Amino acid sequence: MNRILTVIMGAVLLCAAVPAYAGVGSKQAQYDGGTIAAIPKQMKGKLVTADKDLSFDYQGASYDIPYNSILEMAYGDHPSTRIGTAIGVGLLFWPAGIAALFVHAKHHFLTLEFTEAGKKQAAVFEIGKAVPLTLLPILEAKTGKKVEHEEKSK
């Protein structure tokens, strides 16, 4: 009986910990940093392509970047090991924790350099895995500039 209760409590704790390690959803974006003081860092939202600007919509607010102000765009994906998840799972179920060390996540980043009121600005967004397929070609068409692809990391 105690063993069953321990397993149930472990599963509940594990499920409660998963959202803390959850990254950006497949169609979401997260502002990771840059020079935009109006957007709090690590803010999740959506990148929306409109006729004249790229908009980052978050928590009822919006930040617009006009396409004609974008100077450079770069995209890259970076793999990472989910060490936090492996430690959490390992504490409860040690064999699964060791196996979790071999699970890799890919993080996709879009970096924009643009001008605002005559000053250079920069923004780095982590974007979901479904976003680059549509967003990057739209940005290239709307800005008339190529998105620089960083070399893929292994």
Short mmCIF file of C-alpha atoms in Angstrom, two decimals:
data_model
loop_
_atom_site.label_atom_id
_atom_site.label_comp_id
_atom_site.label_asym_id
_atom_site.label_seq_id
_atom_site.Cartn_x
_atom_site.Cartn_y
_atom_site.Cartn_z
CA MET A 1 0.00 0.00 0.00
CA ASN A 2 2.80 2.43 0.91
CA ARG A 3 4.61 1.58 -2.31
CA ILE A 4 1.50 2.34 -4.40
CA LEU A 5 1.02 5.65 -2.57
CA THR A 6 4.68 6.54 -3.15
CA VAL A 7 4.38 5.81 -6.88
CA ILE A 8 1.18 7.87 -7.16
CA MET A 9 2.72 10.80 -5.27
CA GLY A 10 5.85 10.59 -7.44
CA ALA A 11 3.75 10.66 -10.61
CA VAL A 12 1.77 13.66 -9.34
CA LEU A 13 4.97 15.55 -8.47
CA LEU A 14 6.49 14.68 -11.85
CA CYS A 15 3.40 15.91 -13.71
CA ALA A 16 3.41 19.11 -11.67
CA ALA A 17 7.08 19.71 -12.53
CA VAL A 18 6.69 19.22 -16.29
CA PRO A 19 5.17 22.70 -17.02
CA ALA A 20 8.17 24.31 -15.31
CA TYR A 21 10.42 22.71 -17.92
CA ALA A 22 8.03 23.17 -20.84
CA GLY A 23 9.46 25.37 -23.53
CA VAL A 24 7.79 27.41 -26.19
CA GLY A 25 4.73 25.80 -27.79
CA SER A 26 5.01 24.78 -31.44
CA LYS A 27 3.15 27.90 -32.64
CA GLN A 28 4.29 30.32 -29.94
CA ALA A 29 7.14 32.76 -29.57
CA GLN A 30 9.03 34.01 -26.53
CA TYR A 31 10.95 37.27 -26.25
CA ASP A 32 14.34 36.16 -24.92
CA GLY A 33 16.01 39.54 -24.86
CA GLY A 34 17.22 42.54 -26.74
CA THR A 35 16.83 46.28 -26.51
CA ILE A 36 13.02 46.45 -26.33
CA ALA A 37 12.23 47.65 -22.82
CA ALA A 38 8.47 47.49 -23.45
CA ILE A 39 8.47 43.67 -23.55
CA PRO A 40 9.41 41.80 -20.36
CA LYS A 41 12.07 39.14 -20.90
CA GLN A 42 10.86 35.54 -21.21
CA MET A 43 7.39 36.84 -22.21
CA LYS A 44 5.46 34.31 -24.29
CA GLY A 45 3.15 35.35 -27.09
CA LYS A 46 2.72 35.04 -30.86
CA LEU A 47 4.49 36.61 -33.80
CA VAL A 48 1.82 37.85 -36.21
CA THR A 49 2.55 38.95 -39.77
CA ALA A 50 0.41 41.88 -40.90
CA ASP A 51 0.53 43.99 -44.07
CA LYS A 52 3.03 46.58 -42.85
CA ASP A 53 4.59 45.13 -39.70
CA LEU A 54 5.57 42.11 -37.66
CA SER A 55 3.70 42.14 -34.39
CA PHE A 56 4.54 40.35 -31.15
CA ASP A 57 1.23 39.87 -29.33
CA TYR A 58 1.45 39.02 -25.63
CA GLN A 59 -0.90 39.24 -22.63
CA GLY A 60 -3.30 41.70 -24.24
CA ALA A 61 -0.46 43.95 -25.46
CA SER A 62 1.36 44.19 -28.76
CA TYR A 63 4.72 45.40 -30.05
CA ASP A 64 4.99 46.22 -33.76
CA ILE A 65 8.15 46.18 -35.88
CA PRO A 66 7.58 47.75 -39.32
CA TYR A 67 9.01 45.59 -42.12
CA ASN A 68 10.74 48.61 -43.70
CA SER A 69 12.68 49.20 -40.45
CA ILE A 70 14.19 45.69 -40.35
CA LEU A 71 17.89 45.77 -41.21
CA GLU A 72 18.93 42.14 -40.66
CA MET A 73 17.33 38.82 -39.71
CA ALA A 74 19.00 35.64 -38.50
CA TYR A 75 17.60 32.22 -37.71
CA GLY A 76 19.24 29.29 -35.98
CA ASP A 77 18.37 26.17 -34.07
CA HIS A 78 20.38 25.10 -31.07
CA PRO A 79 20.17 21.66 -29.43
CA SER A 80 20.18 21.27 -25.68
CA THR A 81 20.03 18.42 -23.22
CA ARG A 82 17.14 18.52 -20.77
CA ILE A 83 19.28 18.21 -17.66
CA GLY A 84 16.64 19.64 -15.31
CA THR A 85 14.09 17.12 -16.47
CA ALA A 86 16.62 14.29 -16.17
CA ILE A 87 17.42 15.28 -12.57
CA GLY A 88 13.73 15.54 -11.66
CA VAL A 89 12.87 12.19 -13.22
CA GLY A 90 16.05 10.62 -11.84
CA LEU A 91 15.16 11.56 -8.28
CA LEU A 92 11.88 9.69 -8.57
CA PHE A 93 12.70 6.90 -11.00
CA TRP A 94 16.48 6.60 -11.41
CA PRO A 95 16.63 4.45 -14.60
CA ALA A 96 14.33 6.86 -16.43
CA GLY A 97 16.44 9.80 -15.25
CA ILE A 98 19.53 8.32 -16.85
CA ALA A 99 17.62 7.71 -20.09
CA ALA A 100 16.31 11.30 -20.02
CA LEU A 101 19.88 12.57 -20.34
CA PHE A 102 19.86 11.29 -23.91
CA VAL A 103 16.72 13.26 -24.85
CA HIS A 104 17.62 16.42 -26.73
CA ALA A 105 15.47 19.44 -27.42
CA LYS A 106 15.97 21.87 -30.28
CA HIS A 107 15.42 25.56 -29.62
CA HIS A 108 14.70 27.80 -32.62
CA PHE A 109 15.77 31.46 -32.45
CA LEU A 110 14.94 34.44 -34.63
CA THR A 111 17.08 37.55 -34.20
CA LEU A 112 15.91 40.85 -35.66
CA GLU A 113 17.96 44.02 -36.02
CA PHE A 114 15.84 47.07 -36.83
CA THR A 115 15.62 50.82 -36.38
CA GLU A 116 13.18 52.66 -34.17
CA ALA A 117 13.17 56.45 -33.91
CA GLY A 118 16.58 56.51 -35.66
CA LYS A 119 18.20 54.12 -33.18
CA LYS A 120 19.32 50.57 -33.85
CA GLN A 121 17.36 47.99 -31.88
CA ALA A 122 17.59 44.21 -31.56
CA ALA A 123 15.21 41.48 -30.48
CA VAL A 124 15.77 37.77 -29.97
CA PHE A 125 12.74 35.49 -30.06
CA GLU A 126 12.65 31.80 -29.33
CA ILE A 127 10.06 30.44 -31.74
CA GLY A 128 8.16 27.18 -31.78
CA LYS A 129 9.15 24.45 -34.21
CA ALA A 130 6.15 25.05 -36.50
CA VAL A 131 6.74 28.81 -36.82
CA PRO A 132 9.87 28.98 -39.08
CA LEU A 133 8.19 27.11 -41.94
CA THR A 134 5.78 29.98 -42.59
CA LEU A 135 7.32 32.97 -40.81
CA LEU A 136 10.74 33.02 -42.48
CA PRO A 137 9.48 33.09 -46.11
CA ILE A 138 6.92 35.76 -45.18
CA LEU A 139 9.61 37.91 -43.56
CA GLU A 140 11.83 37.56 -46.63
CA ALA A 141 8.97 38.55 -48.94
CA LYS A 142 7.80 41.49 -46.81
CA THR A 143 11.26 42.92 -46.08
CA GLY A 144 12.98 42.09 -49.37
CA LYS A 145 15.94 40.78 -47.33
CA LYS A 146 17.22 37.24 -46.84
CA VAL A 147 17.10 35.57 -43.44
CA GLU A 148 20.62 34.53 -42.50
CA HIS A 149 20.68 30.89 -41.40
CA GLU A 150 23.22 30.13 -38.73
CA GLU A 151 25.13 26.90 -39.16
CA LYS A 152 23.34 23.98 -37.61
CA SER A 153 24.77 22.75 -34.35
CA LYS A 154 25.06 19.05 -33.72
#
